[in-house]
Coordinates of C-alpha atoms in Angstrom, one line a residue:
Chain A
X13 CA 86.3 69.9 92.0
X14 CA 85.1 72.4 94.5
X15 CA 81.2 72.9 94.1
X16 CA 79.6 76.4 95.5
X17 CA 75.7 76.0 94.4
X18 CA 73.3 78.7 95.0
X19 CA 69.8 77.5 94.9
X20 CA 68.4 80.6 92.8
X21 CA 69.9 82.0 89.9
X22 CA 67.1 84.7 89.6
X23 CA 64.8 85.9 91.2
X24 CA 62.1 88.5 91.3
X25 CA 60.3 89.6 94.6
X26 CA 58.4 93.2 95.4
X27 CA 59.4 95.0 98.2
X28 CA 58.8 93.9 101.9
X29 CA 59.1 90.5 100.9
X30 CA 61.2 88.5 102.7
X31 CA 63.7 87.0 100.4
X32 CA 65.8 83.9 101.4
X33 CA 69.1 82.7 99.3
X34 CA 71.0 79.7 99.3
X35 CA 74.1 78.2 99.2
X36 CA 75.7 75.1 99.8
X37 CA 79.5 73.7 99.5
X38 CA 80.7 70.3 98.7
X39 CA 84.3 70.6 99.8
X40 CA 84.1 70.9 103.8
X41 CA 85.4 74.7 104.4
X42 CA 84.7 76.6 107.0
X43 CA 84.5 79.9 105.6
X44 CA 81.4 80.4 103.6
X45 CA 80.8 84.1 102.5
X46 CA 78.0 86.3 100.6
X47 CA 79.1 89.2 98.4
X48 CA 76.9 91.5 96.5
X49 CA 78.1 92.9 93.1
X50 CA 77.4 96.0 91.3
X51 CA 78.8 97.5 88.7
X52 CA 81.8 99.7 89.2
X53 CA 81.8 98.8 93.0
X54 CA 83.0 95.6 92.5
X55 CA 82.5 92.9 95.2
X56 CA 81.4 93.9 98.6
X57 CA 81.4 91.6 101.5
X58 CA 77.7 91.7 103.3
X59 CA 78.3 88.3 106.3
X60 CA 81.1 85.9 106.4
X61 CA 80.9 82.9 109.0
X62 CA 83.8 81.0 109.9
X63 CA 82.3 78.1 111.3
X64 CA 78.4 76.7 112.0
X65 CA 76.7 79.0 114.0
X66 CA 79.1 81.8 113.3
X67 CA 78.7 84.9 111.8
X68 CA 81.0 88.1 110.9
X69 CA 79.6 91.2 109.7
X70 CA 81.2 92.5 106.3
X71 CA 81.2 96.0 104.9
X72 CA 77.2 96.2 103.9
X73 CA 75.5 94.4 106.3
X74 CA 72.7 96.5 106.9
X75 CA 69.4 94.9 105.6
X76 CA 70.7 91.6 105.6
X77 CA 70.9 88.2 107.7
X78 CA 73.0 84.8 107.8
X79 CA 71.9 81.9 109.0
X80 CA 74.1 78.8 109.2
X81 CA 73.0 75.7 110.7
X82 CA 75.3 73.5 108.8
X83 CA 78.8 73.7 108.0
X84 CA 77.9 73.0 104.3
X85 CA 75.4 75.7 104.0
X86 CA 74.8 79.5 104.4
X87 CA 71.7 81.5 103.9
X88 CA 71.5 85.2 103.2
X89 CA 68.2 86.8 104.3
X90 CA 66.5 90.0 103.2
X91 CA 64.3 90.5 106.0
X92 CA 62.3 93.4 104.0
X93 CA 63.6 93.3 100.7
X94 CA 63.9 96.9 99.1
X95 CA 64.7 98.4 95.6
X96 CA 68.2 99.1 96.4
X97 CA 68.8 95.5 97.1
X98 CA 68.3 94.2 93.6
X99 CA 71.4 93.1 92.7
X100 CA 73.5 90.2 91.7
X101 CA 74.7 88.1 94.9
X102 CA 77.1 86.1 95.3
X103 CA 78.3 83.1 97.6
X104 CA 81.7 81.8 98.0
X105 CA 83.7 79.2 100.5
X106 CA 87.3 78.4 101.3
X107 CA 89.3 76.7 103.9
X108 CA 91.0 78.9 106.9
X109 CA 93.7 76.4 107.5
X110 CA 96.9 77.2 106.3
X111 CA 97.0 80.8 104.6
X112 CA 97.0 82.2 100.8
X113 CA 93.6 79.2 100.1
X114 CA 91.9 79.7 96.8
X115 CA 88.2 81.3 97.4
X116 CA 85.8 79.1 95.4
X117 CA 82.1 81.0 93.9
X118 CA 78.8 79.8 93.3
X119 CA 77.3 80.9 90.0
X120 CA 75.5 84.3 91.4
X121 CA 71.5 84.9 92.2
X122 CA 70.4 88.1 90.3
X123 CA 68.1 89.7 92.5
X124 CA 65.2 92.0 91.4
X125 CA 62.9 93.6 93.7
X126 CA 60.0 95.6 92.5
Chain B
X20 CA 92.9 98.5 106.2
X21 CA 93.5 96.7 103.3
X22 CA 92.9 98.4 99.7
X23 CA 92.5 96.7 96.1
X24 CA 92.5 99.4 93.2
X25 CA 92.0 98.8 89.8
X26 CA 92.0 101.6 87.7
X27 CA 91.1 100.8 84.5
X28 CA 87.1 100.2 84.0
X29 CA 87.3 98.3 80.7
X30 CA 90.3 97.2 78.3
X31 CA 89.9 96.1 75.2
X32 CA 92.9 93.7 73.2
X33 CA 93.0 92.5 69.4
X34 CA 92.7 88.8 69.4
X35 CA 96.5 87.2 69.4
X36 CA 97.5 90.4 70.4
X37 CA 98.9 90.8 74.5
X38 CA 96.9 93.3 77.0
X39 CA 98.0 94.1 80.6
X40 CA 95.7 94.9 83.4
X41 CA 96.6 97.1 86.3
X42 CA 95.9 96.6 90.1
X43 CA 97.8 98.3 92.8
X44 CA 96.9 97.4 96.4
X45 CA 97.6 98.2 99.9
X46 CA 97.9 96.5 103.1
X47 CA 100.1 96.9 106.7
X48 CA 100.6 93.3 106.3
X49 CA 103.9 91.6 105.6
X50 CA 102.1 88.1 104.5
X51 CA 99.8 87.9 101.9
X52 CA 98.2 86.2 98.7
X53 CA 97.6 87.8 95.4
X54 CA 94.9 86.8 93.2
X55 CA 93.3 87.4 89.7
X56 CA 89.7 86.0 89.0
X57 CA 88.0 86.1 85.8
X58 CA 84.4 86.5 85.7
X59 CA 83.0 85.7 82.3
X60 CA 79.7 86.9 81.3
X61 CA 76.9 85.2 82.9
X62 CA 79.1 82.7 84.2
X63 CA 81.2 81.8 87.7
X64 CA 84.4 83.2 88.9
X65 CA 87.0 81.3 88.5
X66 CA 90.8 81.5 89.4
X67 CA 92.7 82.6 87.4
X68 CA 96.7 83.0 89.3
X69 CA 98.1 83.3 92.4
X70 CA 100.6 85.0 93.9
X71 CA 102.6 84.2 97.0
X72 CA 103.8 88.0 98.6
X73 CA 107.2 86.4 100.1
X74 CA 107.5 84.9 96.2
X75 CA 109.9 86.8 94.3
X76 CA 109.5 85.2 91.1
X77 CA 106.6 86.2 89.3
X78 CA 103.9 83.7 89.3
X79 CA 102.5 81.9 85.4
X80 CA 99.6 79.8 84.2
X81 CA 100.1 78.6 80.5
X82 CA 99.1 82.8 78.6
X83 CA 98.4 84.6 82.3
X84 CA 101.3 85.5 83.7
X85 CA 102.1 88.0 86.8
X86 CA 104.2 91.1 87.8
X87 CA 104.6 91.7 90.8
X88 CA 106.3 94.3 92.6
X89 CA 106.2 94.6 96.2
X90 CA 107.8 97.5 96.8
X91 CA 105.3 99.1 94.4
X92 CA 102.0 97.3 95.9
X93 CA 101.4 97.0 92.2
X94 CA 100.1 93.1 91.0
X95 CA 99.2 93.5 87.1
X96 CA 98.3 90.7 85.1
X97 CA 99.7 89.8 81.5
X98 CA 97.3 88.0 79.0
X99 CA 99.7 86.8 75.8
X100 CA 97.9 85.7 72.6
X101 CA 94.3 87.0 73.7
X102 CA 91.9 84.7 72.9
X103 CA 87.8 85.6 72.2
X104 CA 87.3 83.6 75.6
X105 CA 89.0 85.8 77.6
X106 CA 86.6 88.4 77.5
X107 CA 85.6 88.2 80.8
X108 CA 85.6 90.5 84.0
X109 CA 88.7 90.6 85.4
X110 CA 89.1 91.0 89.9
X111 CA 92.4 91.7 91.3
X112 CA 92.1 90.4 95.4
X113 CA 93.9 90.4 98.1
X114 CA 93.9 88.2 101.1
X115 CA 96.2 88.8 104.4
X116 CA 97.8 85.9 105.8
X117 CA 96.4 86.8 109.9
X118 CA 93.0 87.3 108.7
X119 CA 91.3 84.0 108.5
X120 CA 91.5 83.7 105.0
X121 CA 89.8 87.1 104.2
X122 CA 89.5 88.3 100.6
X123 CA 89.2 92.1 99.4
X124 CA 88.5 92.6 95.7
X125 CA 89.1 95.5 93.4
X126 CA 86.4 96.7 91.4
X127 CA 87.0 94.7 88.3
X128 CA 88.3 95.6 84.5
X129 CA 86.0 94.5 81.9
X130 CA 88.1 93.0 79.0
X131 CA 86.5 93.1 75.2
X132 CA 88.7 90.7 72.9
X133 CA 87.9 92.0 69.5
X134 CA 88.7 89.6 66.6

């Protein structure tokens, strides 16, 4: 089975920190993506990358970073994290070979900032 | 642009009973995929069905079953026998074939399964 782990499933940091989340995929895809989800707003895309070293922005990516060194992992980075960034996040990998590829989730980091 | 509405916020479905959630969508595309995820509380989305847009027949796992009409950019999702774990969150996504394996989610229907 596909494995999507995020490091941190909660989290609380005060504002201005600098707030790091991880994630890591078993199953060799090259997409790896971070969503944030609020209630009534669904899931909104913040970075996709495609392949190491590569990044996309989403729809929200102000405030954040993406970092991926390795194909198997992809950090999100609040730089300065602020109030409206609390928040539950989520990661997420698939394959882009081939079309219509099941997206696979890591459990979610529930973010609070103070 | 590519669109995923869902228009009901919460449903709620006697336990055996059968309960249908909406999702219309919309895309330029002519190839796509067709998803429902469940999202049960404090716990990871998982797949749910898929759908195949050049599919005509209406995709089914086991009580989830799919109708699709592509005329209608409608994708609603049929739970038969509703069972206490299927109170979950409920995303509708949709994922063109020509963008690199992009997903866009609706906003989600909550689902109460009363017994």
């Amino acid at each position: 089975d596909v494995k999507v782990t995020q490091s941190s499933r909660y989290l609380v940091k005060r504002t201005g920190e600098k707030v790091f989340l991880e994630c890591v995929q078993d199953m060799d895809h090259e997409n790896m993506f971070w969503y944030r989800q609020d209630p009534g707003l669904g899931l909104r895309l913040i970075y996709f990358s495609y392949d190491v070293k590569m990044k996309e922005k989403g729809d929200i990516p102000e405030g954040y970073s993406v970092s991926r060194e390795k194909k198997e992992r992809f950090s999100l980075i609040l730089e300065s994290a602020s109030t409206n960034q609390t928040s539950m996040y989520l990661c997420a990998s698939s394959l882009v070979t081939g079309s219509g590829n099941t997206i696979y989730f890591g459990e979610g980091s529930w973010l609070t900032v103070v | 642009a590519q669109t995923v509405t869902q228009s009901q916020p919460e449903m709620s479905v006697q336990e055996a009973e059968t309960v249908t959630l909406s999702c219309t969508y919309d895309t330029s595309e002519s190839d796509y995929y067709l998803f429902w995820y469940k999202q049960p509380p404090s716990r990871q989305m998982i797949l749910v069905i898929r759908q195949e847009a050049y599919k005509q027949q209406n995709a089914t796992e086991n009580r989830f079953s799919v109708n699709f009409q592509k005329a209608a950019k409608s994708f609603s999702l049929k739970i038969s026998d509703s069972q206490l774990g299927d109170a979950a969150m409920y995303f509708c996504a949709l994922s063109p074939s020509n963008t690199g394996n992009q997903f866009y989610f609706g906003t989600g229907t909550s689902l109460t399964v009363i017994p």
